[in-house]
């Protein structure tokens, strides 16, 4: 503390001045950390461990783009399955028919409570348990179903909340125009519900993108590798972790634009309220 | 032709709405306690009464947005309370206008008017658009056809809601406090549209607090309180010269809100 402030009576500092001082201290600590990092971290060692240029080059030219496409394919398919099934489950949860509600509740509680990785393993082994069963587009089909069934449970609850957020008057207006209950749901309620839940569903997509890395637990041929599996295999081969780091950063290509989009959508929804 | 007093429905084509012994309870609370009412073709019936008197519930029972606990309702001599009734088709005969507009926010004004035409009446999009535009022009909003509801003022939204109901070419219109959610300066536009409709001979059942409108447009005014029809008749009689004390007490409070009730006033219903 400088003598000037020590002399000044404390009580005279306004809340705004106090807040300013606290902020200055925070900035100071941050700056100090950066300086320490620059001084004590050996940049070359970090680079050769995590970002070896020749390995980056290898990864980018040897299959990483394919692994990226596989990750996108696994995620998109699982999301489609989850969205479709989740919508059906949400409508079942809100149904007048009690057995539908029970079924949906049991499904949702089961798949929300069980680790996705186990569901995925179980699904890949399904043909063993049920001889003659062939899941189409294998291994993609197994992944879509395995991850989709789990994410459907989460999406169902989100979509249910969205449906319930649509004012009751919307259904009344639709019904009073002679629309059947199903028509009112399809044309009036669901379009509004999906608009409400687009941000949380996009977050679900981001989570699913990362969960797609779980596919390593089922036996994959090299051309079906996702980003993580690809990165690990290559890192093992060359005894350098750079490919895995690059694979990890590749997820951001999908997730960052999406989270950015969600933030914009949420801001727009907040404005229109 | 001999007409017996007990004949239900009347079979008379001029009787558009017939309500017999209508009861409605929400749990233990009985909101309607035996309503009998017939609305004739081309008639404008205004239902007035204190809040909680059951007037909105009565209107919502007519198109079965509320299911009656007891009693029978006929629309154009077809029973809508019949468990086998084709409720969706009967509802297309009745336009409904809500207090809170209930426009579909994800559709434009035009699409709000066309969706039931194409989806329920299976009309071609071109024909539906033509009808919808006619009705939007009728309510003075032809130039706002492509606007989304949230871009419109309350009064404009309510007029689109009226156009939406009219597009179905209904036999009769039900209005549930259509101006209660509007800023005072926007009430006039909506009432003007309703006045035109009445002048065109539309059968209308209007739950309203607009006494001036009821007095001017209604063929019959119904005063409800405590779930029963207390008094009905011409606006001159019911609003101008009510015979029932409950009606008088209500009108005093509505027409002169600053009036302070004295013990002499004998309020039969709880103060608003």
Short mmCIF file of C-alpha atoms in Angstrom, two decimals:
data_model
loop_
_atom_site.label_atom_id
_atom_site.label_comp_id
_atom_site.label_asym_id
_atom_site.label_seq_id
_atom_site.Cartn_x
_atom_site.Cartn_y
_atom_site.Cartn_z
CA UNK A 1 0.00 0.00 0.00
CA UNK A 2 1.31 3.42 -0.83
CA UNK A 3 1.60 6.08 1.80
CA UNK A 4 -1.00 8.18 0.03
CA UNK A 5 -3.74 5.62 0.44
CA UNK A 6 -2.62 4.77 3.95
CA UNK A 7 -3.05 8.39 4.93
CA UNK A 8 -6.44 8.74 3.25
CA UNK A 9 -9.29 7.81 5.57
CA UNK A 10 -10.70 4.40 4.47
CA UNK A 11 -14.30 5.37 4.82
CA UNK A 12 -13.99 7.92 2.03
CA UNK A 13 -13.53 5.28 -0.72
CA UNK A 14 -16.77 4.79 -2.66
CA UNK A 15 -18.04 1.29 -3.56
CA UNK A 16 -17.11 1.98 -7.15
CA UNK A 17 -13.54 2.84 -6.24
CA UNK A 18 -13.32 -0.28 -4.10
CA UNK A 19 -14.55 -2.44 -6.99
CA UNK A 20 -11.98 -0.81 -9.25
CA UNK A 21 -9.15 -1.62 -6.85
CA UNK A 22 -10.25 -5.27 -6.57
CA UNK A 23 -10.28 -5.54 -10.36
CA UNK A 24 -6.77 -4.07 -10.57
CA UNK A 25 -5.51 -6.71 -8.13
CA UNK A 26 -7.10 -9.47 -10.21
CA UNK A 27 -5.51 -8.19 -13.43
CA UNK A 28 -2.17 -7.98 -11.62
CA UNK A 29 -2.32 -11.62 -10.52
CA UNK A 30 -3.20 -12.73 -14.05
CA UNK A 31 -0.33 -10.77 -15.57
CA UNK A 32 2.04 -12.28 -13.03
CA UNK A 33 0.97 -15.82 -13.97
CA UNK A 34 1.57 -15.12 -17.65
CA UNK A 35 5.03 -13.75 -16.92
CA UNK A 36 5.87 -16.79 -14.79
CA UNK A 37 4.66 -19.13 -17.53
CA UNK A 38 6.80 -17.45 -20.15
CA UNK A 39 9.85 -17.49 -17.87
CA UNK A 40 9.70 -21.04 -16.58
CA UNK A 41 7.99 -23.17 -19.24
CA UNK A 42 10.29 -24.61 -21.86
CA UNK A 43 8.41 -23.91 -25.06
CA UNK A 44 10.44 -26.34 -27.11
CA UNK A 45 9.74 -29.28 -24.78
CA UNK A 46 6.00 -28.50 -24.86
CA UNK A 47 6.00 -28.31 -28.62
CA UNK A 48 7.90 -31.57 -29.13
CA UNK A 49 5.51 -33.37 -26.76
CA UNK A 50 2.14 -32.01 -27.83
CA UNK A 51 2.61 -30.30 -31.18
CA UNK A 52 5.48 -31.99 -33.05
CA UNK A 53 5.24 -30.37 -36.50
CA UNK A 54 6.08 -33.53 -38.48
CA UNK A 55 3.41 -35.45 -36.53
CA UNK A 56 0.84 -32.73 -37.14
CA UNK A 57 1.65 -32.96 -40.81
CA UNK A 58 1.36 -36.77 -40.76
CA UNK A 59 -1.95 -36.73 -38.94
CA UNK A 60 -3.48 -34.20 -41.29
CA UNK A 61 -2.43 -36.12 -44.39
CA UNK A 62 -2.92 -39.66 -43.10
CA UNK A 63 -6.55 -40.23 -42.28
CA UNK A 64 -7.43 -37.54 -39.75
CA UNK A 65 -9.97 -35.94 -42.12
CA UNK A 66 -11.64 -39.34 -42.51
CA UNK A 67 -11.73 -39.84 -38.77
CA UNK A 68 -13.27 -36.40 -38.48
CA UNK A 69 -15.97 -37.32 -40.98
CA UNK A 70 -16.62 -40.54 -39.08
CA UNK A 71 -17.07 -38.62 -35.85
CA UNK A 72 -19.53 -36.30 -37.57
CA UNK A 73 -21.39 -39.28 -39.08
CA UNK A 74 -21.63 -41.12 -35.75
CA UNK A 75 -22.86 -37.99 -34.01
CA UNK A 76 -25.36 -36.88 -36.65
CA UNK A 77 -26.92 -40.33 -36.93
CA UNK A 78 -27.16 -40.78 -33.17
CA UNK A 79 -28.68 -37.30 -32.86
CA UNK A 80 -31.30 -38.09 -35.52
CA UNK A 81 -32.25 -41.32 -33.75
CA UNK A 82 -32.32 -39.53 -30.40
CA UNK A 83 -34.41 -36.63 -31.69
CA UNK A 84 -36.99 -38.87 -33.32
CA UNK A 85 -37.27 -41.28 -30.41
CA UNK A 86 -37.03 -38.44 -27.88
CA UNK A 87 -40.00 -36.69 -29.47
CA UNK A 88 -42.05 -39.88 -29.38
CA UNK A 89 -41.08 -40.45 -25.74
CA UNK A 90 -41.93 -36.86 -24.81
CA UNK A 91 -45.38 -37.20 -26.37
CA UNK A 92 -45.83 -40.53 -24.57
CA UNK A 93 -44.89 -38.91 -21.25
CA UNK A 94 -47.62 -36.33 -21.81
CA UNK A 95 -50.16 -38.82 -23.12
CA UNK A 96 -53.60 -39.30 -21.62
CA UNK A 97 -52.98 -43.04 -21.87
CA UNK A 98 -51.38 -44.18 -18.61
CA UNK A 99 -49.44 -47.20 -19.99
CA UNK A 100 -47.73 -44.91 -22.51
CA UNK A 101 -46.66 -42.64 -19.67
CA UNK A 102 -45.34 -45.58 -17.66
CA UNK A 103 -43.43 -47.03 -20.59
CA UNK A 104 -41.83 -43.69 -21.40
CA UNK A 105 -40.92 -43.06 -17.76
CA UNK A 106 -39.33 -46.49 -17.40
CA UNK A 107 -37.37 -46.00 -20.62
CA UNK A 108 -36.15 -42.53 -19.67
CA UNK A 109 -35.14 -43.47 -16.14
CA UNK A 110 -33.35 -46.60 -17.37
CA UNK A 111 -31.31 -45.00 -20.13
CA UNK A 112 -30.49 -41.90 -18.10
CA UNK A 113 -29.22 -44.09 -15.28
CA UNK A 114 -27.05 -46.47 -17.31
CA UNK A 115 -23.58 -45.48 -18.63
CA UNK A 116 -23.65 -44.89 -22.39
CA UNK A 117 -20.48 -46.92 -22.78
CA UNK A 118 -22.20 -50.07 -21.51
CA UNK A 119 -25.21 -49.56 -23.78
CA UNK A 120 -22.79 -49.21 -26.68
CA UNK A 121 -20.97 -52.44 -25.84
CA UNK A 122 -24.27 -54.25 -25.38
CA UNK A 123 -25.47 -53.06 -28.75
CA UNK A 124 -22.36 -54.10 -30.58
CA UNK A 125 -22.82 -57.59 -29.12
CA UNK A 126 -26.51 -57.76 -29.90
CA UNK A 127 -26.03 -60.08 -32.93
CA UNK A 128 -24.40 -62.60 -30.53
CA UNK A 129 -27.48 -62.68 -28.33
CA UNK A 130 -29.93 -62.65 -31.19
CA UNK A 131 -28.47 -64.82 -33.96
CA UNK A 132 -29.69 -63.73 -37.34
CA UNK A 133 -30.06 -60.11 -36.26
CA UNK A 134 -28.12 -57.82 -38.53
CA UNK A 135 -27.92 -54.15 -37.69
CA UNK A 136 -27.75 -52.23 -40.99
CA UNK A 137 -24.81 -49.97 -41.86
CA UNK A 138 -22.61 -51.72 -39.33
CA UNK A 139 -20.71 -50.41 -37.41
CA UNK A 140 -22.48 -47.09 -37.98
CA UNK A 141 -25.91 -48.59 -37.29
CA UNK A 142 -24.84 -49.98 -33.90
CA UNK A 143 -23.35 -46.65 -32.88
CA UNK A 144 -26.37 -44.67 -34.05
CA UNK A 145 -28.71 -46.93 -32.12
CA UNK A 146 -26.51 -47.28 -29.03
CA UNK A 147 -25.79 -43.58 -28.60
CA UNK A 148 -29.18 -42.55 -29.98
CA UNK A 149 -31.13 -44.65 -27.50
CA UNK A 150 -29.26 -43.03 -24.61
CA UNK A 151 -29.52 -39.47 -25.86
CA UNK A 152 -33.23 -40.00 -26.63
CA UNK A 153 -33.81 -40.33 -22.90
CA UNK A 154 -32.21 -36.95 -22.25
CA UNK A 155 -33.83 -35.27 -25.24
CA UNK A 156 -37.26 -36.61 -24.26
CA UNK A 157 -37.16 -34.68 -21.00
CA UNK A 158 -35.97 -31.53 -22.77
CA UNK A 159 -38.64 -31.79 -25.47
CA UNK A 160 -41.32 -32.53 -22.86
CA UNK A 161 -40.38 -29.31 -21.06
CA UNK A 162 -40.58 -27.47 -24.40
CA UNK A 163 -44.03 -28.84 -25.16
CA UNK A 164 -45.22 -27.86 -21.71
CA UNK A 165 -43.84 -24.36 -22.21
CA UNK A 166 -46.24 -23.79 -25.13
CA UNK A 167 -49.22 -21.93 -23.66
CA UNK A 168 -52.46 -23.89 -23.23
CA UNK A 169 -54.27 -21.26 -25.28
CA UNK A 170 -52.38 -22.41 -28.39
CA UNK A 171 -54.01 -25.84 -28.28
CA UNK A 172 -57.37 -24.29 -27.46
CA UNK A 173 -57.14 -21.98 -30.45
CA UNK A 174 -56.13 -24.85 -32.72
CA UNK A 175 -58.88 -27.14 -31.45
CA UNK A 176 -61.49 -24.39 -31.73
CA UNK A 177 -60.56 -24.13 -35.44
CA UNK A 178 -61.54 -27.78 -35.81
CA UNK A 179 -58.05 -29.27 -35.70
CA UNK A 180 -57.77 -32.75 -34.26
CA UNK A 181 -55.52 -33.27 -31.28
CA UNK A 182 -52.84 -34.86 -33.46
CA UNK A 183 -52.96 -32.08 -36.04
CA UNK A 184 -52.76 -29.41 -33.34
CA UNK A 185 -49.74 -31.18 -31.86
CA UNK A 186 -47.97 -31.51 -35.21
CA UNK A 187 -48.69 -28.11 -36.70
CA UNK A 188 -49.05 -25.82 -33.68
CA UNK A 189 -47.42 -27.27 -30.55
CA UNK A 190 -44.31 -29.09 -31.80
CA UNK A 191 -43.00 -26.28 -34.06
CA UNK A 192 -43.16 -23.90 -31.11
CA UNK A 193 -41.76 -26.47 -28.67
CA UNK A 194 -38.75 -27.16 -30.91
CA UNK A 195 -38.08 -23.47 -31.23
CA UNK A 196 -38.00 -23.23 -27.44
CA UNK A 197 -35.68 -26.21 -27.00
CA UNK A 198 -33.28 -25.56 -29.90
CA UNK A 199 -30.57 -24.18 -27.56
CA UNK A 200 -30.66 -27.12 -25.11
CA UNK A 201 -30.88 -29.58 -28.01
CA UNK A 202 -27.83 -28.00 -29.61
CA UNK A 203 -26.01 -28.47 -26.33
CA UNK A 204 -27.12 -32.09 -26.46
CA UNK A 205 -25.56 -32.32 -29.91
CA UNK A 206 -22.28 -30.94 -28.55
CA UNK A 207 -22.34 -33.48 -25.71
CA UNK A 208 -23.10 -36.22 -28.22
CA UNK A 209 -20.15 -35.15 -30.39
CA UNK A 210 -17.85 -35.81 -27.48
CA UNK A 211 -19.67 -38.99 -26.43
CA UNK A 212 -19.07 -40.38 -29.90
CA UNK A 213 -15.47 -40.95 -28.72
CA UNK A 214 -16.91 -43.90 -26.78
CA UNK A 215 -17.09 -45.93 -29.98
CA UNK A 216 -13.54 -47.13 -29.25
CA UNK A 217 -15.14 -49.80 -27.03
CA UNK A 218 -16.59 -51.66 -29.99
CA UNK A 219 -14.32 -53.37 -32.42
CA UNK A 220 -13.76 -51.01 -35.35
CA UNK A 221 -11.85 -51.43 -38.54
CA UNK A 222 -9.37 -48.64 -39.26
CA UNK A 223 -11.60 -46.97 -41.85
CA UNK A 224 -14.37 -46.64 -39.24
CA UNK A 225 -12.12 -44.99 -36.62
CA UNK A 226 -13.48 -41.85 -35.03
CA UNK A 227 -11.20 -38.97 -34.04
CA UNK A 228 -10.26 -40.24 -30.58
CA UNK A 229 -9.64 -43.82 -31.65
CA UNK A 230 -7.64 -42.60 -34.61
CA UNK A 231 -5.58 -40.27 -32.45
CA UNK A 232 -4.81 -42.97 -29.92
CA UNK A 233 -3.86 -45.52 -32.53
CA UNK A 234 -1.51 -43.13 -34.29
CA UNK A 235 -0.05 -41.87 -31.01
CA UNK A 236 0.71 -45.44 -29.98
CA UNK A 237 2.33 -46.20 -33.30
CA UNK A 238 4.67 -43.20 -33.21
CA UNK A 239 5.08 -42.99 -29.42
CA UNK A 240 4.10 -39.33 -29.55
CA UNK A 241 0.90 -37.80 -28.27
CA UNK A 242 0.66 -35.09 -30.95
CA UNK A 243 -1.92 -36.92 -33.13
CA UNK A 244 -4.24 -37.35 -30.13
CA UNK A 245 -3.90 -33.67 -29.28
CA UNK A 246 -4.72 -32.71 -32.86
CA UNK A 247 -7.68 -35.11 -32.82
CA UNK A 248 -8.91 -33.50 -29.59
CA UNK A 249 -8.60 -30.02 -31.09
CA UNK A 250 -10.57 -31.21 -34.14
CA UNK A 251 -13.67 -31.63 -31.97
CA UNK A 252 -13.62 -27.88 -31.49
CA UNK A 253 -14.25 -27.45 -35.23
CA UNK A 254 -17.74 -28.86 -34.57
CA UNK A 255 -18.45 -27.78 -31.03
CA UNK A 256 -17.22 -24.17 -31.02
CA UNK A 257 -19.44 -22.92 -33.88
CA UNK A 258 -22.39 -24.71 -32.31
CA UNK A 259 -21.94 -23.23 -28.84
CA UNK A 260 -21.49 -19.85 -30.49
CA UNK A 261 -24.74 -20.41 -32.37
CA UNK A 262 -26.55 -21.40 -29.16
CA UNK A 263 -25.40 -18.22 -27.46
CA UNK A 264 -26.75 -16.14 -30.35
CA UNK A 265 -30.05 -18.02 -30.34
CA UNK A 266 -30.43 -17.60 -26.60
CA UNK A 267 -29.74 -13.89 -26.89
CA UNK A 268 -32.38 -13.63 -29.62
CA UNK A 269 -34.92 -15.55 -27.56
CA UNK A 270 -34.23 -13.33 -24.56
CA UNK A 271 -34.80 -10.25 -26.71
CA UNK A 272 -38.08 -11.46 -28.19
CA UNK A 273 -39.59 -12.08 -24.76
CA UNK B 1 -96.99 -28.52 -36.52
CA UNK B 2 -97.38 -29.22 -32.83
CA UNK B 3 -94.48 -28.22 -30.66
CA UNK B 4 -94.27 -29.79 -27.24
CA UNK B 5 -92.55 -27.80 -24.52
CA UNK B 6 -90.16 -30.65 -23.72
CA UNK B 7 -88.93 -31.20 -27.24
CA UNK B 8 -85.13 -31.29 -27.25
CA UNK B 9 -83.64 -30.13 -29.52
CA UNK B 10 -86.20 -27.79 -30.95
CA UNK B 11 -85.35 -28.76 -34.51
CA UNK B 12 -85.86 -25.14 -35.39
CA UNK B 13 -83.15 -24.08 -37.85
CA UNK B 14 -83.21 -20.60 -36.38
CA UNK B 15 -82.03 -21.93 -33.00
CA UNK B 16 -78.26 -22.00 -33.47
CA UNK B 17 -77.19 -22.68 -29.89
CA UNK B 18 -79.41 -24.56 -27.46
CA UNK B 19 -78.23 -25.15 -23.92
CA UNK B 20 -80.22 -27.30 -21.52
CA UNK B 21 -79.60 -27.63 -17.78
CA UNK B 22 -75.85 -27.04 -18.12
CA UNK B 23 -73.76 -27.75 -15.03
CA UNK B 24 -69.99 -27.48 -14.77
CA UNK B 25 -67.85 -28.18 -11.73
CA UNK B 26 -64.11 -27.81 -11.26
CA UNK B 27 -63.46 -30.24 -8.44
CA UNK B 28 -65.76 -29.23 -5.59
CA UNK B 29 -66.43 -25.83 -7.09
CA UNK B 30 -69.65 -25.68 -9.08
CA UNK B 31 -69.17 -22.87 -11.60
CA UNK B 32 -72.36 -23.37 -13.64
CA UNK B 33 -75.50 -24.37 -11.79
CA UNK B 34 -78.06 -25.20 -14.42
CA UNK B 35 -78.03 -22.87 -17.43
CA UNK B 36 -80.79 -22.91 -20.04
CA UNK B 37 -80.24 -20.70 -23.04
CA UNK B 38 -81.08 -20.52 -26.72
CA UNK B 39 -79.30 -18.23 -29.16
CA UNK B 40 -81.13 -17.60 -32.42
CA UNK B 41 -79.77 -17.05 -35.90
CA UNK B 42 -78.44 -13.55 -36.35
CA UNK B 43 -78.82 -12.74 -32.69
CA UNK B 44 -76.13 -10.90 -30.73
CA UNK B 45 -76.14 -12.05 -27.13
CA UNK B 46 -73.88 -10.27 -24.65
CA UNK B 47 -73.11 -12.07 -21.40
CA UNK B 48 -72.13 -9.80 -18.53
CA UNK B 49 -71.46 -10.41 -14.88
CA UNK B 50 -68.80 -10.21 -12.17
CA UNK B 51 -65.59 -12.22 -12.51
CA UNK B 52 -66.12 -15.76 -11.30
CA UNK B 53 -69.76 -15.68 -12.29
CA UNK B 54 -69.20 -18.50 -14.81
CA UNK B 55 -69.75 -16.48 -18.00
CA UNK B 56 -66.47 -17.50 -19.67
CA UNK B 57 -66.99 -21.11 -18.62
CA UNK B 58 -70.44 -21.01 -20.21
CA UNK B 59 -68.95 -19.77 -23.48
CA UNK B 60 -66.14 -22.37 -23.38
CA UNK B 61 -68.69 -25.13 -22.81
CA UNK B 62 -70.48 -24.20 -26.02
CA UNK B 63 -67.56 -25.41 -28.18
CA UNK B 64 -66.53 -27.99 -25.61
CA UNK B 65 -63.24 -26.40 -24.61
CA UNK B 66 -64.67 -27.25 -21.20
CA UNK B 67 -66.55 -30.53 -20.84
CA UNK B 68 -69.89 -30.01 -19.07
CA UNK B 69 -70.45 -32.01 -15.91
CA UNK B 70 -74.12 -32.34 -16.78
CA UNK B 71 -76.55 -31.03 -19.36
CA UNK B 72 -76.85 -31.00 -23.15
CA UNK B 73 -75.73 -28.49 -25.76
CA UNK B 74 -76.89 -28.41 -29.38
CA UNK B 75 -75.23 -26.53 -32.20
CA UNK B 76 -77.58 -26.14 -35.17
CA UNK B 77 -79.65 -28.93 -33.62
CA UNK B 78 -76.71 -31.32 -33.47
CA UNK B 79 -75.71 -32.40 -29.99
CA UNK B 80 -72.07 -31.52 -29.28
CA UNK B 81 -72.28 -33.09 -25.82
CA UNK B 82 -73.13 -36.45 -27.42
CA UNK B 83 -70.11 -38.75 -26.74
CA UNK B 84 -70.23 -39.82 -30.40
CA UNK B 85 -70.43 -36.29 -31.79
CA UNK B 86 -67.88 -35.24 -34.41
CA UNK B 87 -66.59 -32.42 -32.23
CA UNK B 88 -63.90 -31.28 -34.68
CA UNK B 89 -66.50 -30.76 -37.41
CA UNK B 90 -68.96 -29.00 -35.10
CA UNK B 91 -66.17 -26.69 -33.93
CA UNK B 92 -65.58 -25.55 -37.51
CA UNK B 93 -69.10 -24.09 -37.39
CA UNK B 94 -68.13 -21.85 -34.46
CA UNK B 95 -65.47 -19.16 -34.58
CA UNK B 96 -63.83 -18.52 -31.22
CA UNK B 97 -62.03 -15.34 -30.19
CA UNK B 98 -60.02 -15.42 -26.97
CA UNK B 99 -59.15 -12.77 -24.43
CA UNK B 100 -55.43 -13.42 -24.97
CA UNK B 101 -55.73 -13.65 -28.81
CA UNK B 102 -53.90 -17.01 -28.93
CA UNK B 103 -52.50 -16.35 -32.38
CA UNK B 104 -49.92 -18.91 -33.51
CA UNK B 105 -46.63 -17.02 -33.04
CA UNK B 106 -44.66 -19.18 -35.48
CA UNK B 107 -47.02 -18.32 -38.35
CA UNK B 108 -47.64 -15.04 -40.12
CA UNK B 109 -51.01 -13.30 -39.89
CA UNK B 110 -51.90 -14.82 -43.25
CA UNK B 111 -50.75 -18.32 -42.27
CA UNK B 112 -52.72 -18.04 -39.03
CA UNK B 113 -55.81 -17.62 -41.19
CA UNK B 114 -54.97 -20.28 -43.79
CA UNK B 115 -53.66 -23.17 -41.68
CA UNK B 116 -57.07 -24.54 -40.68
CA UNK B 117 -58.39 -24.01 -44.21
CA UNK B 118 -55.66 -26.14 -45.77
CA UNK B 119 -55.25 -28.64 -42.92
CA UNK B 120 -58.84 -29.08 -41.73
CA UNK B 121 -60.94 -28.09 -44.71
CA UNK B 122 -58.36 -29.49 -47.15
CA UNK B 123 -58.61 -26.39 -49.31
CA UNK B 124 -55.97 -25.58 -51.94
CA UNK B 125 -53.37 -23.09 -50.71
CA UNK B 126 -54.38 -20.59 -53.37
CA UNK B 127 -58.06 -20.70 -52.44
CA UNK B 128 -57.20 -20.54 -48.73
CA UNK B 129 -55.01 -17.50 -49.27
CA UNK B 130 -57.76 -15.78 -51.21
CA UNK B 131 -60.27 -16.29 -48.38
CA UNK B 132 -57.76 -15.33 -45.71
CA UNK B 133 -56.85 -12.10 -47.52
CA UNK B 134 -60.53 -11.20 -47.83
CA UNK B 135 -60.96 -11.53 -44.10
CA UNK B 136 -57.73 -9.70 -43.27
CA UNK B 137 -58.97 -6.83 -45.44
CA UNK B 138 -62.30 -7.03 -43.65
CA UNK B 139 -60.61 -6.38 -40.28
CA UNK B 140 -58.45 -3.66 -41.85
CA UNK B 141 -55.16 -5.59 -41.82
CA UNK B 142 -54.69 -6.60 -45.45
CA UNK B 143 -51.35 -4.81 -45.45
CA UNK B 144 -50.07 -6.75 -42.44
CA UNK B 145 -50.67 -10.24 -43.90
CA UNK B 146 -46.98 -11.16 -43.80
CA UNK B 147 -46.35 -9.85 -40.29
CA UNK B 148 -45.73 -12.23 -37.41
CA UNK B 149 -48.11 -11.79 -34.46
CA UNK B 150 -45.43 -10.45 -32.12
CA UNK B 151 -44.83 -7.56 -34.53
CA UNK B 152 -48.46 -6.49 -34.23
CA UNK B 153 -50.15 -4.44 -31.52
CA UNK B 154 -52.66 -6.12 -29.24
CA UNK B 155 -55.56 -4.63 -31.13
CA UNK B 156 -54.13 -5.79 -34.44
CA UNK B 157 -53.50 -9.27 -33.06
CA UNK B 158 -57.07 -9.53 -31.88
CA UNK B 159 -58.34 -8.41 -35.29
CA UNK B 160 -56.18 -11.09 -36.95
CA UNK B 161 -57.69 -13.58 -34.50
CA UNK B 162 -61.15 -12.49 -35.65
CA UNK B 163 -60.09 -12.83 -39.30
CA UNK B 164 -58.71 -16.30 -38.51
CA UNK B 165 -62.05 -17.36 -37.03
CA UNK B 166 -64.02 -15.79 -39.90
CA UNK B 167 -61.90 -17.56 -42.51
CA UNK B 168 -63.51 -20.85 -41.48
CA UNK B 169 -66.81 -19.32 -42.61
CA UNK B 170 -68.51 -20.11 -39.28
CA UNK B 171 -72.24 -20.09 -38.61
CA UNK B 172 -71.71 -18.27 -35.34
CA UNK B 173 -68.99 -16.53 -33.38
CA UNK B 174 -68.01 -16.86 -29.73
CA UNK B 175 -66.11 -13.97 -28.12
CA UNK B 176 -64.49 -14.50 -24.73
CA UNK B 177 -63.74 -11.02 -23.32
CA UNK B 178 -62.12 -9.98 -26.61
CA UNK B 179 -61.07 -6.53 -25.42
CA UNK B 180 -60.11 -7.22 -21.80
CA UNK B 181 -56.40 -7.66 -22.56
CA UNK B 182 -56.15 -4.54 -24.73
CA UNK B 183 -54.83 -1.09 -23.94
CA UNK B 184 -57.82 1.27 -23.75
CA UNK B 185 -56.94 3.13 -26.95
CA UNK B 186 -56.93 -0.13 -28.96
CA UNK B 187 -60.34 -1.37 -27.80
CA UNK B 188 -62.23 0.76 -30.31
CA UNK B 189 -60.78 -0.90 -33.44
CA UNK B 190 -61.73 -4.36 -32.25
CA UNK B 191 -65.22 -3.32 -31.20
CA UNK B 192 -65.71 -1.63 -34.58
CA UNK B 193 -64.97 -4.92 -36.36
CA UNK B 194 -67.39 -6.73 -34.06
CA UNK B 195 -70.03 -4.07 -34.65
CA UNK B 196 -69.69 -4.58 -38.43
CA UNK B 197 -70.03 -8.32 -38.00
CA UNK B 198 -73.19 -7.89 -35.96
CA UNK B 199 -74.60 -5.54 -38.58
CA UNK B 200 -73.89 -8.19 -41.22
CA UNK B 201 -76.17 -10.58 -39.35
CA UNK B 202 -73.56 -12.82 -37.72
CA UNK B 203 -74.82 -14.82 -34.76
CA UNK B 204 -72.66 -13.77 -31.84
CA UNK B 205 -72.27 -14.75 -28.22
CA UNK B 206 -70.06 -12.20 -26.50
CA UNK B 207 -68.72 -12.33 -22.96
CA UNK B 208 -67.75 -8.74 -22.28
CA UNK B 209 -67.22 -5.95 -19.79
CA UNK B 210 -67.89 -3.28 -22.42
CA UNK B 211 -71.28 -2.02 -21.28
CA UNK B 212 -71.48 0.64 -23.98
CA UNK B 213 -70.91 -2.03 -26.65
CA UNK B 214 -73.48 -4.36 -25.12
CA UNK B 215 -75.99 -1.56 -24.90
CA UNK B 216 -75.46 -0.55 -28.52
CA UNK B 217 -74.99 -3.87 -30.33
CA UNK B 218 -76.65 -6.60 -28.26
CA UNK B 219 -80.10 -7.91 -29.10
CA UNK B 220 -80.17 -9.54 -25.70
CA UNK B 221 -78.09 -9.05 -22.57
CA UNK B 222 -77.63 -11.85 -20.07
CA UNK B 223 -76.50 -11.07 -16.54
CA UNK B 224 -74.86 -13.99 -14.78
CA UNK B 225 -73.84 -14.28 -11.17
CA UNK B 226 -72.90 -17.29 -9.05
CA UNK B 227 -73.26 -19.73 -11.93
CA UNK B 228 -76.84 -18.90 -12.87
CA UNK B 229 -78.55 -16.50 -15.25
CA UNK B 230 -79.93 -13.85 -12.94
CA UNK B 231 -81.60 -11.64 -15.49
CA UNK B 232 -81.89 -11.37 -19.25
CA UNK B 233 -83.61 -9.19 -21.76
CA UNK B 234 -83.03 -6.23 -24.05
CA UNK B 235 -80.07 -3.99 -23.23
CA UNK B 236 -82.47 -1.20 -22.33
CA UNK B 237 -84.05 -3.42 -19.69
CA UNK B 238 -81.02 -5.24 -18.27
CA UNK B 239 -78.49 -2.42 -18.40
CA UNK B 240 -80.85 0.55 -18.43
CA UNK B 241 -83.46 -0.59 -15.98
CA UNK B 242 -82.47 -3.82 -14.20
CA UNK B 243 -85.05 -5.46 -11.95
CA UNK B 244 -82.71 -7.65 -9.92
CA UNK B 245 -80.75 -6.14 -7.06
CA UNK B 246 -77.67 -8.22 -7.97
CA UNK B 247 -77.70 -6.74 -11.48
CA UNK B 248 -78.08 -3.22 -10.12
CA UNK B 249 -75.23 -3.71 -7.66
CA UNK B 250 -72.96 -5.07 -10.41
CA UNK B 251 -73.77 -2.28 -12.84
CA UNK B 252 -73.18 0.34 -10.16
CA UNK B 253 -69.70 -1.04 -9.61
CA UNK B 254 -68.92 -1.35 -13.34
CA UNK B 255 -70.34 1.95 -14.48
CA UNK B 256 -69.08 3.93 -11.48
CA UNK B 257 -65.93 2.21 -10.23
CA UNK B 258 -65.15 4.99 -7.78
CA UNK B 259 -68.47 4.52 -6.04
CA UNK B 260 -68.00 3.43 -2.42
CA UNK B 261 -70.38 0.69 -1.34
CA UNK B 262 -72.42 1.53 1.71
CA UNK B 263 -74.27 -1.05 3.81
CA UNK B 264 -77.44 0.09 2.04
CA UNK B 265 -76.07 -1.08 -1.29
CA UNK B 266 -76.44 -4.74 -0.29
CA UNK B 267 -73.81 -6.43 -2.39
CA UNK B 268 -74.92 -9.95 -3.21
CA UNK B 269 -71.62 -10.90 -4.78
CA UNK B 270 -68.11 -10.37 -3.42
CA UNK B 271 -66.66 -6.98 -4.36
CA UNK B 272 -64.40 -6.99 -7.40
#
